[in-house]
Backbone as a ProteinNet text record, in pm:
[ID]
protein_1_A
[PRIMARY]
MEIRLGGLDTPQVRALLEEHVADMRRYSPPESVHTLDVDRLRTPDLTFWSVWDGAEAIGCGALRELDPTHGELKSMRTAAGHRRRGVGAAMLDHLVAEARRRGYERVSLETGSPAPFEPARLLYERHGFVECGPFGPYAADEFSVFMTLELDGPSGEGQRAGDPLRA
[TERTIARY]
-835.3	-718.5	-617.3	-492.4	-385.8	-261.8	-205.8	-82.5	32.9	128.7	243.9	373.5	467.8	601.3	665.3	725	796	704.6	751.4	677.6	750	866.7	937.7	984.1	993.3	1038.1	924.4	801.9	688.7	657.7	616.6	580.5	460.4	369.7	253.1	293.3	383.4	426.8	513.1	596.9	678.6	589.8	482	389	321.4	284.4	222	319	444.6	544.7	573.1	569.7	587	471.8	350.6	233.5	251.9	304.1	328.4	427.7	540.3	643.2	589.8	516.9	461.4	367	281.9	191	265.8	368	444.1	509.9	561.6	627.3	527.1	404.3	299.9	258.1	258.5	204	307.8	434.9	538.7	662.9	735.9	860.5	963.8	1062.2	1158.6	1225.1	1261	1328.6	1236.6	1106.7	1009.4	952.4	1004.9	959.9	1053	996.6	1076	1047.1	1001.7	974.7	1106.1	1099.4	1216.6	1206	1317.3	1316	1324	1309.2	1305	1432.3	1548.6	1673.6	1677.2	1629.7	1628.5	1528.1	1422.8	1324.7	1378.7	1494.8	1555.9	1661.3	1686.6	1794.6	1755.9	1855.4	1827.7	1743.8	1740.9	1662.3	1514.8	1477.9	1340.7	1280.8	1152.1	1076.7	956.9	935.2	831.8	726.5	599.4	486.8	402.8	336.7	243.6	107.3	3.6	-134	-186.5	-244.2	-289.2	-437.3	-499.9	-634.8	-619.6	-604	-573.3	-435.3	-428.7	-301.2	-272.8	-357.3	-342.5	-284.4	-176.7	-120	-205.1	-266.5	-359.1	-310.3	-196.8	-142.7	-5.8	59.2	189.6	222.4	326.3	375.2	503.4	580.1	707	724.8	808.8	843.3	994.7	1042.5	1186.7	1220.7	1328.5	1375.4	1465.2	1422	1504.7	1603.2	1556.2	1640.1	1562.4	1618.6	1550.5	1413.4	1376.5	1247.3	1155.4	1201.8	1126.8	1126.2	1006.4	990.5	926.6	945.7	885.9	809.3	688.2	610.7	660.2	679.5	724.7	641.8	635.4	578.2	437.3	356.5	215.9	145.3	79.2	10.6	-104.7	-216.1	-329	-348.6	-364	-386.6	-510.8	-504.9	-611.6	-750.1	-765.8	-896.3	-945.7	-867.2	-904.1	-911.8	-911.2	-917.7	-1055.9	-1060.3	-1182.9	-1245.7	-1162.2	-1211	-1141.6	-1064.4	-1000.6	-859.3	-804.5	-669.5	-567.2	-573	-479	-491.8	-614.3	-635.5	-579	-596.9	-543.2	-390.6	-328.8	-182.8	-134.5	-202.9	-164.7	-173.8	-282.4	-296	-182.3	-147.4	-39.5	94.1	124.3	251.3	260.7	150.9	151.4	165.7	99.6	114.1	258.4	321.6	461.7	551.9	524	602.1	591	472.4	453.3	529.9	520.4	589.3	740	791.9	935.4	973.3	874.5	901.1	923.9	883.8	899.4	808.1	855	774.2	688.5	729.8	648.2	679	585.1	600.1	558	635.8	611.6	605.2	563.6	555.8	565.3	599.1	594.9	500	409.3	318.9	308.5	240.3	231.1	128.4	150.9	55.3	-47.1	-20.2	-121.9	-252.6	-358.9	-493.4	-503.7	-435.4	-449.4	-404.4	-327.9	-282.5	-380.2	-485.5	-578.9	-638.8	-681.1	-734.4	-634.4	-507.2	-405.3	-392.8	-387.9	-376	-495.2	-614.5	-733.9	-729.6	-678.5	-662.1	-570.1	-457.1	-362.9	-425.3	-497.2	-563.6	-664	-742.5	-840.7	-773.5	-648.9	-574.8	-488.4	-511.5	-446.2	-320.1	-277.4	-158.9	-192	-93.2	-106.6	11.7	-9.3	99.2	212.5	333.7	453.7	553.3	667	771.9	850.1	942.7	1027.3	1103.7	1132.1	1202.7	1306.3	1394.9	1493.6	1565.2	1563.2	1638.6	1567.6	1448.9	1367.7	1394.5	1364.8	1367.6	1228.4	1196.2	1067.8	1054.3	933.6	909.1	759.8	727.1	585.9	506	572.8	503.4	492.3	539.9	537.8	454	388.7	321.2	384.2	426.1	487.1	386.8	373.9	277.5	342.8	293.7	349.2	238.9	265.2	176	260.9	230.1	297.9	236.7	320.8	275.5	298.4	209.5	226.6	222.6	276.6	290.6	227	253	209	58.4	-20.1	-164.9	-239.3	-166.9	-233.2	-268	-355.6	-391.7	-282.4	-279	-183.8	-216	-114.5	-132.8	-109.4	-207.6	-192.7	-94.7	0.2	99.4	27.8	64.7	6.7	-129.6	-180.4	-311.8	-296.3	-339.5	-317.3	-391.7	-497.7	-574.6	-502.7	-407.9	-341.8	-192.8	-147.4	-2.3	42.2
1018	1030.9	924.6	968.9	878	901.5	794.2	802.4	769.1	863.6	848.1	850.5	769.4	773	906	974.6	1099.2	1220	1318.9	1444.1	1563.2	1539.8	1647.9	1758.4	1729.4	1830.7	1915.3	1886.9	1963.6	2082.5	2193.3	2309.8	2282	2194	2162.4	2094.4	1998	1927.1	2018.8	2097.7	2191.3	2288.2	2335.7	2425.5	2352.7	2228.9	2149	2130.6	2103.2	2086.4	2218.7	2329.8	2460.8	2488.4	2452.7	2465.9	2379.2	2259.8	2166.5	2224.7	2272	2327.4	2450.4	2536.4	2657.2	2620.3	2520.3	2477.8	2418.4	2337.9	2278.5	2388.6	2489.7	2600.8	2690.7	2693.6	2774.9	2717.6	2586.1	2521.5	2462.3	2462.7	2403.9	2492.9	2496.2	2573.2	2509.2	2586	2534.8	2402.6	2385.4	2262.8	2140.8	2163.1	2053.6	2028.1	2095.6	2076.2	1975.1	1862.3	1753.2	1728.7	1832.7	1818.5	1810.3	1753.5	1738.3	1829.5	1891.5	1973.6	1882.2	1941.5	1863.5	1782	1839.8	1764.6	1641.8	1655.5	1541.3	1435.3	1476.3	1380.3	1300.6	1338.2	1269	1166.6	1149.6	1060.7	913.5	824.4	683.6	608.7	655.4	585.8	623.9	714.8	765.3	743.4	707.5	699.3	792	876.9	979.3	952.8	973.2	962.5	1088.5	1120.6	1233.3	1183.3	1252.4	1217.1	1326.7	1285.9	1380.4	1363	1476.1	1481.5	1561.6	1491.2	1558.2	1622.8	1753.8	1826.9	1888.7	1856.9	1916.5	1815.4	1855.9	1773	1796.7	1690.3	1705	1636.2	1568.5	1503.4	1445.8	1404.1	1340.5	1262.3	1182.7	1106.8	1036	997.5	929.4	817.6	722.8	611.9	608.2	615.8	611.7	481	418.9	297.2	336.4	303.1	325.8	211.1	89.1	-30.4	-133.6	-250.1	-345.9	-394.4	-368.2	-413.4	-299.8	-175.7	-62.5	54.2	96	211.2	326.9	446.2	567.2	642.1	685.9	771.1	914.2	982.3	1120.8	1200.5	1329.9	1425.1	1391	1335.7	1310.1	1445.3	1472.8	1601.1	1585.8	1648.4	1663	1811.9	1853	1994.1	2043.1	2166	2222.3	2204.8	2225.9	2216.1	2075.1	1975.6	1836	1750.1	1811.7	1735.2	1674.8	1564.5	1489.9	1428.2	1400.8	1339.6	1206.7	1156.1	1026.8	1029.5	1148.3	1158.2	1103.3	1148.8	1102.1	952.7	903.1	759.8	678.3	726.2	654.3	650.5	763.3	766.1	677	682.9	600.3	452	411	271.8	232.7	323.8	298.3	278.9	366.8	359.1	233.7	198.4	77	-47.1	-48.6	-162.5	-173.6	-61	-62.4	-110.5	-69	-116	-267.8	-321.5	-467.4	-534.8	-476.8	-533.3	-539.9	-440.3	-436.9	-531.9	-586.9	-680.6	-615	-489.7	-424.5	-491.9	-498.2	-552.4	-445.4	-320.8	-211.3	-84.8	7.7	139.2	240.8	347.7	446.8	586.2	681.2	819.2	913.2	1037.1	1146.8	1249.3	1298	1405.2	1502.8	1611.2	1713.9	1683.3	1742	1727.1	1841	1961.9	2067.1	2029.6	2097.6	2067.6	2060	2144.9	2134	1999.6	1921.1	1790.8	1678.6	1709.9	1605.6	1525.5	1588.8	1506.8	1402.9	1440.3	1343.7	1230.1	1263.2	1158.4	1063.1	1116.9	1032.4	942.4	994	912.3	794.8	821.8	714.5	613.4	660.8	569.3	480.2	537.7	458.6	349.3	368.8	270.8	178.5	181.6	86.2	133.3	255.7	307.2	335.5	311.1	339.3	425.8	501.3	585.4	498.8	549	480.8	586.7	544.1	637.8	683.4	775.5	820.7	702.9	711.5	606.5	673	594.7	646	769.5	877.3	997.4	1090.1	1056	1147.8	1137	1246.9	1251.5	1294.7	1265.4	1307.7	1459.4	1502.5	1643.7	1669.6	1772.3	1799.7	1835.6	1872.2	1907.5	1789.5	1672.6	1554.4	1442.9	1368.9	1243.9	1138.7	1027.6	918.5	803.8	744.4	637.5	526.3	403.6	290.8	191.1	113.3	6.3	-117.2	-223.8	-351.5	-417.4	-469.8	-534.2	-683.7	-759.8	-905	-969.4	-902.1	-966.3	-887.7	-930.9	-857.4	-840.6	-936.4	-922.7	-916.8	-930.4	-932.6	-793.7	-789	-663	-621.2	-493	-444.5	-502.2	-521.4	-569.9	-454.1	-421.7	-312	-352.9	-264.8	-293.2	-321.9	-429.9	-463.8	-529.6	-562.8	-625.6	-775.9	-827.4	-968.1	-1063.4	-1019.1	-1107.4	-1133.1	-1048.2	-1061.8	-1088.1	-1111.7	-1130.8	-1266.6
-3030.4	-2945.9	-2989.3	-3009.6	-3052.5	-2966.1	-2912.8	-2834.2	-2927.8	-2935.7	-3024.8	-2945	-2985.8	-2929.9	-2968.4	-2872.5	-2900.9	-2909.7	-2985.8	-3001.3	-2942.5	-2881.2	-2813.3	-2907.6	-3035.7	-3131.8	-3186.6	-3146.6	-3199	-3109.5	-3169.3	-3087.6	-2996	-3038.1	-2957.3	-2825.7	-2833.7	-2713.4	-2626.7	-2689.3	-2610.7	-2533	-2594.4	-2524.3	-2408.2	-2429.5	-2323.8	-2206.6	-2235.8	-2130	-2058.1	-2130.5	-2066.3	-1969.9	-2010.1	-1922.6	-1797.4	-1817.3	-1707.1	-1606.5	-1654.7	-1566.9	-1494	-1563.7	-1500.7	-1386.8	-1406.4	-1300.4	-1181.9	-1209.4	-1099.5	-1015.5	-1081.8	-1010.5	-939.9	-989	-926.6	-791.5	-778.8	-659.4	-564.1	-602.8	-518.6	-519.4	-408.6	-407.3	-500.5	-546.6	-645.4	-606.5	-479.9	-438.2	-439.1	-455.3	-457.8	-596.6	-697.4	-834.9	-900.9	-942.7	-998	-1145.8	-1215.7	-1358.5	-1435.5	-1552.9	-1637.9	-1758.4	-1795.6	-1916.3	-2038.5	-2157	-2280.9	-2299	-2268.1	-2284.4	-2194.1	-2072	-1978.5	-2023.1	-2090.5	-2141.4	-2260.4	-2311.4	-2425.4	-2383.6	-2255.7	-2212.8	-2231.3	-2242.4	-2273.1	-2169.7	-2045.3	-1942.6	-1945.9	-2035.1	-2042.9	-2180.8	-2182.8	-2307.8	-2293.3	-2392.2	-2387.4	-2494.4	-2456.1	-2549.6	-2541.4	-2650.6	-2653.1	-2700.1	-2655.9	-2691.5	-2783.3	-2892.8	-2995.9	-3026.6	-3056.5	-3112.6	-3240.8	-3351.8	-3477.7	-3469.2	-3490.2	-3486.9	-3350.4	-3252.2	-3119	-3020	-2951.6	-2844.7	-2720.6	-2669.4	-2556.6	-2430	-2438.2	-2319.7	-2347	-2239.1	-2253.1	-2126.9	-2136.2	-2023.3	-2061.1	-1960.5	-1984.6	-1883.1	-1920.2	-1833.2	-1821.9	-1699.5	-1673.1	-1604	-1647.4	-1580.5	-1464.6	-1342.9	-1223.9	-1206.6	-1231.2	-1234.6	-1316.3	-1343.4	-1431.9	-1384.2	-1258.5	-1208.1	-1166.6	-1178.8	-1123.6	-1221.4	-1261	-1348.4	-1274.5	-1328	-1271.5	-1378.8	-1345.5	-1435.1	-1420.1	-1532.7	-1533.2	-1633.3	-1610.5	-1705.4	-1751.4	-1661.1	-1693.2	-1697.9	-1809.2	-1824.7	-1921.6	-1888.2	-1980	-2001.9	-2126.3	-2158.5	-2084.6	-2037.3	-1953.4	-2014.7	-2142.5	-2206.5	-2231.4	-2192.9	-2220.5	-2095.1	-1981	-1855.6	-1836.8	-1763.5	-1732.4	-1857.4	-1958.1	-2081.7	-2111.7	-2015.8	-2033	-2089.3	-2113.5	-2169.1	-2070	-1946.4	-1844.4	-1819.9	-1814.8	-1792.6	-1908	-2030.7	-2146.6	-2141.5	-2107.6	-2098.2	-1984	-1871.4	-1757.1	-1792.7	-1856.5	-1900	-1994.2	-2084.5	-2179.9	-2107.8	-2012.7	-1940.6	-1853.9	-1787.8	-1704.6	-1793.1	-1908	-1999.8	-2048.5	-2076.2	-2118.9	-2005.8	-1883.2	-1768.4	-1755.5	-1773.8	-1769.7	-1883	-2002.3	-2117.8	-2092.7	-2024.1	-1993.1	-1880	-1812	-1703.7	-1568.6	-1554.6	-1425.2	-1323	-1200.1	-1091.6	-1026.7	-1041.5	-991	-1068.4	-1059.5	-1120	-1014.1	-1001.7	-897.5	-958.4	-877.5	-922.7	-804.1	-835.3	-738.9	-796.1	-713	-753.3	-637.2	-659.7	-556.4	-448.8	-331.4	-221.3	-213.7	-267.8	-259.3	-330.7	-294.4	-345.8	-498.2	-576	-721.7	-780.3	-704	-750.8	-715.1	-642	-598.7	-714.2	-824.8	-934.7	-986.2	-991.8	-1036.1	-935.6	-807.6	-705.4	-711.6	-731.3	-740.9	-864.1	-975.4	-1095.9	-1066.3	-1003.5	-972.5	-876.7	-775.8	-681.4	-753.8	-843.8	-919.2	-1002.2	-1036.8	-1116.4	-1029.5	-897.8	-809.1	-740.3	-765.4	-697.3	-551.6	-466	-323.4	-280.4	-174.3	-124	-71.5	-87.3	-40.7	4.5	49.1	87.1	-34.5	-13.7	-124.1	-185.9	-312.7	-386	-476.6	-530.7	-625.9	-573.9	-651	-614.7	-516.3	-471.5	-392	-242.2	-173.1	-26.7	19.2	143.8	199.2	184.1	150.7	120.9	141.9	218.3	245.9	121.1	11.9	-111.9	-208.3	-166.5	-253.3	-193	-281.4	-247.9	-338.7	-279.9	-354.6	-360.8	-478.9	-498.8	-579.5	-560.9	-634	-668.6	-770.8	-814.4	-836.1	-761.9	-781.5	-904.6	-992.2	-1115.4	-1103.7	-1165.9	-1159.5	-1296.5	-1393.1	-1523.2	-1635.7	-1759.2	-1876.3	-1889.8	-1842.8	-1860	-1727.5	-1616.5	-1486.5	-1437.8	-1342.8	-1280.4	-1184.3	-1153.4	-1055	-918.4	-839.6	-703.7	-609.5	-529.7	-435.9	-326.8	-299.8	-196.4	-65	-1.1	127.7	120.9	4.6	-8.5	16.2	132.4	165.3	72.8	10.5	-76.4	-209.3	-242.1	-370.5	-355.5	-234.5	-212.9	-261.7
[MASK]
+++++++++++++++++++++++++++++++++++++++++++++++++++++++++++++++++++++++++++++++++++++++++++++++++++++++++++++++++++++++++++++++++++++++++++++++++++++++++++++++++++++++

Protein backbone atom coordinates (compact mmCIF):
# COMPACT_ATOMS: atom_id res chain seq x y z
CA MET A 1 0.00 0.00 0.00
CA GLU A 2 1.39 3.40 -1.03
CA ILE A 3 -0.09 6.84 -0.34
CA ARG A 4 0.61 9.28 -3.18
CA LEU A 5 -0.04 12.98 -3.50
CA GLY A 6 -2.66 13.58 -6.20
CA GLY A 7 -4.07 11.03 -8.61
CA LEU A 8 -7.13 12.98 -9.74
CA ASP A 9 -6.13 12.61 -13.39
CA THR A 10 -6.08 8.82 -13.29
CA PRO A 11 -9.07 6.74 -14.37
CA GLN A 12 -8.65 4.56 -11.26
CA VAL A 13 -9.09 7.48 -8.85
CA ARG A 14 -11.92 8.96 -10.89
CA ALA A 15 -13.75 5.62 -10.69
CA LEU A 16 -13.18 5.51 -6.93
CA LEU A 17 -14.59 9.03 -6.55
CA GLU A 18 -17.60 8.13 -8.73
CA GLU A 19 -18.26 5.17 -6.41
CA HIS A 20 -17.97 7.55 -3.46
CA VAL A 21 -20.47 10.07 -4.84
CA ALA A 22 -22.92 7.30 -5.81
CA ASP A 23 -22.87 5.89 -2.27
CA MET A 24 -23.34 9.31 -0.69
CA ARG A 25 -26.36 9.93 -2.92
CA ARG A 26 -27.73 6.46 -2.20
CA TYR A 27 -27.89 7.04 1.56
CA SER A 28 -28.56 10.78 1.90
CA PRO A 29 -30.91 13.27 0.25
CA PRO A 30 -29.27 15.68 -2.24
CA GLU A 31 -29.20 18.63 0.18
CA SER A 32 -27.27 16.48 2.68
CA VAL A 33 -24.58 15.25 0.28
CA HIS A 34 -21.37 17.21 0.84
CA THR A 35 -19.03 15.37 -1.52
CA LEU A 36 -16.73 17.35 -3.79
CA ASP A 37 -16.37 16.86 -7.52
CA VAL A 38 -12.94 16.49 -9.13
CA ASP A 39 -12.72 20.21 -9.99
CA ARG A 40 -13.43 21.20 -6.38
CA LEU A 41 -10.78 18.74 -5.18
CA ARG A 42 -8.23 20.73 -7.24
CA THR A 43 -8.71 24.08 -5.46
CA PRO A 44 -5.80 25.68 -3.55
CA ASP A 45 -7.38 25.16 -0.11
CA LEU A 46 -7.43 21.38 -0.63
CA THR A 47 -4.72 18.73 -0.88
CA PHE A 48 -5.69 15.31 -2.23
CA TRP A 49 -3.96 11.94 -1.79
CA SER A 50 -4.69 8.52 -3.25
CA VAL A 51 -3.84 5.08 -1.88
CA TRP A 52 -2.49 2.50 -4.30
CA ASP A 53 -1.87 -1.24 -4.33
CA GLY A 54 0.23 -1.64 -7.45
CA ALA A 55 -1.83 -0.20 -10.33
CA GLU A 56 -5.08 -0.23 -8.35
CA ALA A 57 -6.42 2.84 -6.53
CA ILE A 58 -7.79 1.46 -3.26
CA GLY A 59 -8.47 4.62 -1.28
CA CYS A 60 -8.29 8.37 -1.12
CA GLY A 61 -8.65 11.36 1.14
CA ALA A 62 -8.17 15.11 1.22
CA LEU A 63 -7.34 17.82 3.71
CA ARG A 64 -8.95 21.24 3.38
CA GLU A 65 -7.77 24.30 5.26
CA LEU A 66 -10.75 26.03 6.88
CA ASP A 67 -8.47 28.58 8.57
CA PRO A 68 -4.80 28.58 9.68
CA THR A 69 -5.63 26.49 12.78
CA HIS A 70 -8.43 24.24 11.55
CA GLY A 71 -8.43 21.56 8.86
CA GLU A 72 -11.23 19.42 7.48
CA LEU A 73 -11.04 15.85 6.20
CA LYS A 74 -12.79 15.39 2.85
CA SER A 75 -13.36 12.60 0.34
CA MET A 76 -12.24 9.77 2.61
CA ARG A 77 -12.95 6.57 0.70
CA THR A 78 -11.80 2.96 0.65
CA ALA A 79 -12.62 0.87 -2.42
CA ALA A 80 -15.36 -1.65 -1.67
CA GLY A 81 -13.11 -4.68 -2.13
CA HIS A 82 -10.47 -3.36 0.26
CA ARG A 83 -12.47 -2.43 3.34
CA ARG A 84 -11.41 -3.69 6.79
CA ARG A 85 -7.81 -4.03 5.60
CA GLY A 86 -6.35 -0.85 7.09
CA VAL A 87 -6.63 1.41 4.04
CA GLY A 88 -8.88 3.95 5.75
CA ALA A 89 -6.79 3.91 8.92
CA ALA A 90 -3.60 4.49 6.93
CA MET A 91 -5.14 7.43 5.09
CA LEU A 92 -6.58 8.85 8.30
CA ASP A 93 -3.18 8.62 10.02
CA HIS A 94 -1.61 10.33 7.00
CA LEU A 95 -4.14 13.19 7.01
CA VAL A 96 -3.87 13.78 10.76
CA ALA A 97 -0.06 13.79 10.54
CA GLU A 98 -0.28 16.35 7.73
CA ALA A 99 -2.68 18.48 9.79
CA ARG A 100 -0.15 18.44 12.65
CA ARG A 101 2.68 19.28 10.27
CA ARG A 102 0.70 22.29 9.07
CA GLY A 103 0.23 23.43 12.67
CA TYR A 104 -3.52 22.97 12.83
CA GLU A 105 -4.97 22.93 16.33
CA ARG A 106 -7.83 20.70 15.28
CA VAL A 107 -9.15 18.71 12.37
CA SER A 108 -12.85 18.07 11.79
CA LEU A 109 -15.07 16.12 9.44
CA GLU A 110 -18.65 15.59 8.36
CA THR A 111 -19.92 12.09 7.70
CA GLY A 112 -23.32 10.50 7.34
CA SER A 113 -25.65 9.48 10.14
CA PRO A 114 -27.41 6.52 8.40
CA ALA A 115 -26.32 2.98 9.32
CA PRO A 116 -24.05 2.44 6.27
CA PHE A 117 -21.76 5.19 7.63
CA GLU A 118 -21.28 3.47 11.00
CA PRO A 119 -17.96 1.80 10.07
CA ALA A 120 -16.53 5.22 9.15
CA ARG A 121 -17.77 6.79 12.38
CA LEU A 122 -16.23 3.95 14.40
CA LEU A 123 -12.90 4.39 12.58
CA TYR A 124 -12.87 8.08 13.46
CA GLU A 125 -13.80 7.34 17.10
CA ARG A 126 -10.97 4.80 17.37
CA HIS A 127 -8.59 7.55 16.24
CA GLY A 128 -9.79 9.98 18.92
CA PHE A 129 -12.44 11.97 17.07
CA VAL A 130 -15.47 13.02 19.08
CA GLU A 131 -18.83 14.33 17.97
CA CYS A 132 -19.19 18.10 17.77
CA GLY A 133 -21.57 20.64 16.32
CA PRO A 134 -21.55 21.88 12.74
CA PHE A 135 -18.41 23.79 11.72
CA GLY A 136 -17.27 25.84 8.74
CA PRO A 137 -19.87 25.86 5.97
CA TYR A 138 -22.17 23.25 7.53
CA ALA A 139 -25.55 23.54 9.23
CA ALA A 140 -27.21 21.03 11.54
CA ASP A 141 -28.68 18.18 9.49
CA GLU A 142 -30.23 14.89 10.59
CA PHE A 143 -28.21 13.07 7.90
CA SER A 144 -24.87 14.45 9.12
CA VAL A 145 -22.57 13.65 12.02
CA PHE A 146 -19.83 16.18 12.77
CA MET A 147 -16.64 15.06 14.48
CA THR A 148 -13.42 16.76 15.56
CA LEU A 149 -9.99 15.92 16.91
CA GLU A 150 -8.00 18.43 18.95
CA LEU A 151 -4.30 18.29 18.05
CA ASP A 152 -1.45 19.15 20.35
CA GLY A 153 1.56 19.29 18.12
CA PRO A 154 3.53 17.49 15.45
CA SER A 155 4.31 14.36 17.47
CA GLY A 156 1.71 14.48 20.24
CA GLU A 157 -1.40 12.41 20.47
CA GLY A 158 -4.77 13.90 19.70
CA GLN A 159 -6.59 15.48 22.59
CA ARG A 160 -10.20 14.47 22.90
CA ALA A 161 -12.45 17.49 23.17
CA GLY A 162 -13.59 17.89 26.75
CA ASP A 163 -11.12 15.35 28.19
CA PRO A 164 -10.11 16.91 31.55
CA LEU A 165 -7.09 14.65 31.91
CA ARG A 166 -5.51 16.04 28.77
CA ALA A 167 -6.64 19.68 28.88
